[in-house]
Amino acid sequence: MSELLELPVEAIAAAVRGGELTALQMVEASLQRIGEVEPRLGAFLGLESDEALQAAAAIDERRRRGERLGRLAGVPIARKDNLGLSGRRTGCASRILEGYVSPLTATAIERLIDEDAVFVGRTNMDEFAMGSSCENSAFQTTRNPWDTRLTPGGSSG
């Protein structure tokens, strides 16, 4: 399944729309990879596995029924912790907002949902977006996946 994670976004969505790949397969591969690397990277503040699997299954069912699927059909997406999704936790990587559940969905998130993207979780960030290195979260420092001595944001090097 790791080869699925190398596919470009357009290829994933085209394969899901065409039935060569299911959204469920893509999301499962993504969640599996997150499980493998997350302990070293600290990229996620929370996974939304159940919701992602349900959304993927719904996309697959719509495809089986012949319904139109969006341009991002089945593409797993991680949501930055400052972009609200109604009914889900959104905390801006701050302990002040720990446990906060967004009553609204951000416009950017709505647009991705309209195109059938699947949200797998919320990612770490500098607290309240006050920084650019991802070292100033109230919870953890995120590491660069290619060199864990570095941070993924800013110009660490």
Short mmCIF file of C-alpha atoms in Angstrom, two decimals:
data_model
loop_
_atom_site.label_atom_id
_atom_site.label_comp_id
_atom_site.label_asym_id
_atom_site.label_seq_id
_atom_site.Cartn_x
_atom_site.Cartn_y
_atom_site.Cartn_z
CA MET A 1 0.00 0.00 0.00
CA SER A 2 2.94 2.37 0.42
CA GLU A 3 3.06 2.89 -3.36
CA LEU A 4 -0.33 4.59 -3.09
CA LEU A 5 1.25 7.30 -0.97
CA GLU A 6 3.62 8.18 -3.82
CA LEU A 7 0.77 9.00 -6.21
CA PRO A 8 0.11 12.64 -7.10
CA VAL A 9 -3.18 14.08 -5.87
CA GLU A 10 -4.65 14.18 -9.37
CA ALA A 11 -3.86 10.49 -9.91
CA ILE A 12 -5.43 9.49 -6.59
CA ALA A 13 -8.66 11.33 -7.33
CA ALA A 14 -8.81 10.04 -10.93
CA ALA A 15 -8.27 6.45 -9.76
CA VAL A 16 -11.00 6.80 -7.11
CA ARG A 17 -13.42 8.35 -9.60
CA GLY A 18 -12.60 5.63 -12.14
CA GLY A 19 -12.92 2.77 -9.64
CA GLU A 20 -9.30 1.57 -9.94
CA LEU A 21 -8.74 2.58 -6.31
CA THR A 22 -11.19 3.03 -3.49
CA ALA A 23 -11.19 6.02 -1.18
CA LEU A 24 -11.17 3.54 1.68
CA GLN A 25 -7.93 1.95 0.42
CA MET A 26 -6.31 5.36 0.13
CA VAL A 27 -7.36 6.51 3.60
CA GLU A 28 -6.33 3.22 5.18
CA ALA A 29 -2.87 3.50 3.57
CA SER A 30 -2.56 7.07 4.80
CA LEU A 31 -3.59 6.21 8.36
CA GLN A 32 -1.20 3.25 8.39
CA ARG A 33 1.71 5.47 7.33
CA ILE A 34 0.79 8.11 9.89
CA GLY A 35 0.84 5.40 12.56
CA GLU A 36 4.32 4.34 11.46
CA VAL A 37 5.98 7.78 11.38
CA GLU A 38 4.01 9.91 13.82
CA PRO A 39 5.93 8.88 16.95
CA ARG A 40 9.13 10.33 15.39
CA LEU A 41 7.58 13.40 13.78
CA GLY A 42 4.93 14.80 16.12
CA ALA A 43 3.01 16.22 13.17
CA PHE A 44 -0.50 15.43 14.41
CA LEU A 45 -2.34 16.74 17.44
CA GLY A 46 -5.21 14.36 16.80
CA LEU A 47 -6.27 11.77 14.28
CA GLU A 48 -9.85 11.57 13.04
CA SER A 49 -9.60 7.97 11.86
CA ASP A 50 -13.21 6.92 12.37
CA GLU A 51 -14.56 10.01 10.63
CA ALA A 52 -12.06 9.61 7.77
CA LEU A 53 -12.97 5.95 7.23
CA GLN A 54 -16.69 6.81 7.25
CA ALA A 55 -16.17 9.65 4.76
CA ALA A 56 -14.12 7.38 2.49
CA ALA A 57 -16.77 4.66 2.60
CA ALA A 58 -19.43 7.24 1.70
CA ILE A 59 -17.39 8.39 -1.30
CA ASP A 60 -16.99 4.79 -2.46
CA GLU A 61 -20.71 4.21 -2.12
CA ARG A 62 -21.46 7.34 -4.16
CA ARG A 63 -19.12 6.10 -6.89
CA ARG A 64 -20.87 2.70 -6.90
CA ARG A 65 -24.18 4.52 -7.41
CA GLY A 66 -22.73 6.47 -10.33
CA GLU A 67 -22.84 9.86 -8.63
CA ARG A 68 -20.45 12.64 -9.55
CA LEU A 69 -17.34 12.80 -7.38
CA GLY A 70 -15.28 15.90 -6.71
CA ARG A 71 -11.83 16.79 -8.00
CA LEU A 72 -10.24 15.55 -4.75
CA ALA A 73 -12.26 12.36 -4.40
CA GLY A 74 -10.69 10.16 -1.74
CA VAL A 75 -7.58 12.29 -1.27
CA PRO A 76 -6.49 12.18 2.40
CA ILE A 77 -5.85 15.65 3.79
CA ALA A 78 -4.53 16.79 7.15
CA ARG A 79 -6.15 19.90 8.59
CA LYS A 80 -4.01 22.52 10.34
CA ASP A 81 -5.23 23.00 13.91
CA ASN A 82 -6.37 26.58 13.25
CA LEU A 83 -8.87 25.65 10.52
CA GLY A 84 -12.22 24.83 12.04
CA LEU A 85 -14.36 21.89 11.05
CA SER A 86 -17.80 21.95 12.64
CA GLY A 87 -18.19 19.40 15.40
CA ARG A 88 -14.48 18.60 15.60
CA ARG A 89 -11.70 19.75 17.86
CA THR A 90 -9.77 22.83 16.76
CA GLY A 91 -7.30 24.27 19.22
CA CYS A 92 -4.66 26.37 17.44
CA ALA A 93 -2.00 24.19 19.18
CA SER A 94 -2.79 25.98 22.45
CA ARG A 95 -3.66 24.62 25.87
CA ILE A 96 -6.03 27.58 26.25
CA LEU A 97 -8.29 26.03 23.60
CA GLU A 98 -7.66 22.41 24.57
CA GLY A 99 -10.88 20.48 24.07
CA TYR A 100 -12.54 23.28 22.05
CA VAL A 101 -14.94 21.98 19.39
CA SER A 102 -15.50 24.27 16.44
CA PRO A 103 -19.10 25.34 15.82
CA LEU A 104 -18.19 26.44 12.28
CA THR A 105 -16.32 25.14 9.26
CA ALA A 106 -13.65 27.34 7.67
CA THR A 107 -14.28 28.32 4.05
CA ALA A 108 -11.08 26.60 2.91
CA ILE A 109 -12.22 23.37 4.60
CA GLU A 110 -15.71 23.67 3.07
CA ARG A 111 -14.17 23.93 -0.38
CA LEU A 112 -12.09 20.80 0.18
CA ILE A 113 -15.14 18.92 1.48
CA ASP A 114 -17.13 20.03 -1.59
CA GLU A 115 -14.47 18.35 -3.73
CA ASP A 116 -14.62 15.11 -1.65
CA ALA A 117 -11.28 15.39 0.16
CA VAL A 118 -11.09 13.22 3.29
CA PHE A 119 -9.74 14.72 6.53
CA VAL A 120 -7.56 12.31 8.49
CA GLY A 121 -6.64 14.56 11.41
CA ARG A 122 -5.46 17.91 12.66
CA THR A 123 -1.83 18.90 12.53
CA ASN A 124 0.48 20.71 14.87
CA MET A 125 1.49 24.33 14.37
CA ASP A 126 3.04 27.22 16.24
CA GLU A 127 0.58 28.21 18.95
CA PHE A 128 -2.02 30.60 17.47
CA ALA A 129 0.16 30.67 14.30
CA MET A 130 2.67 32.86 16.13
CA GLY A 131 5.82 31.65 14.43
CA SER A 132 6.92 29.72 11.41
CA SER A 133 9.08 26.84 12.59
CA CYS A 134 6.51 24.58 14.30
CA GLU A 135 8.61 24.62 17.47
CA ASN A 136 6.27 26.85 19.47
CA SER A 137 3.28 24.58 19.92
CA ALA A 138 1.97 24.16 23.45
CA PHE A 139 2.06 20.40 22.89
CA GLN A 140 5.09 19.24 20.91
CA THR A 141 7.74 20.14 18.39
CA THR A 142 7.15 18.77 14.92
CA ARG A 143 10.19 17.23 13.22
CA ASN A 144 11.15 17.37 9.55
CA PRO A 145 10.41 13.95 7.98
CA TRP A 146 13.60 14.00 5.89
CA ASP A 147 15.89 15.03 8.76
CA THR A 148 14.38 14.80 12.23
CA ARG A 149 17.10 17.09 13.63
CA LEU A 150 15.32 19.90 11.76
CA THR A 151 11.88 21.45 12.02
CA PRO A 152 9.51 21.39 9.03
CA GLY A 153 8.73 25.10 9.11
CA GLY A 154 10.77 28.20 8.57
CA SER A 155 14.28 27.88 7.24
CA SER A 156 15.82 25.42 9.66
CA GLY A 157 19.02 24.03 8.40
#
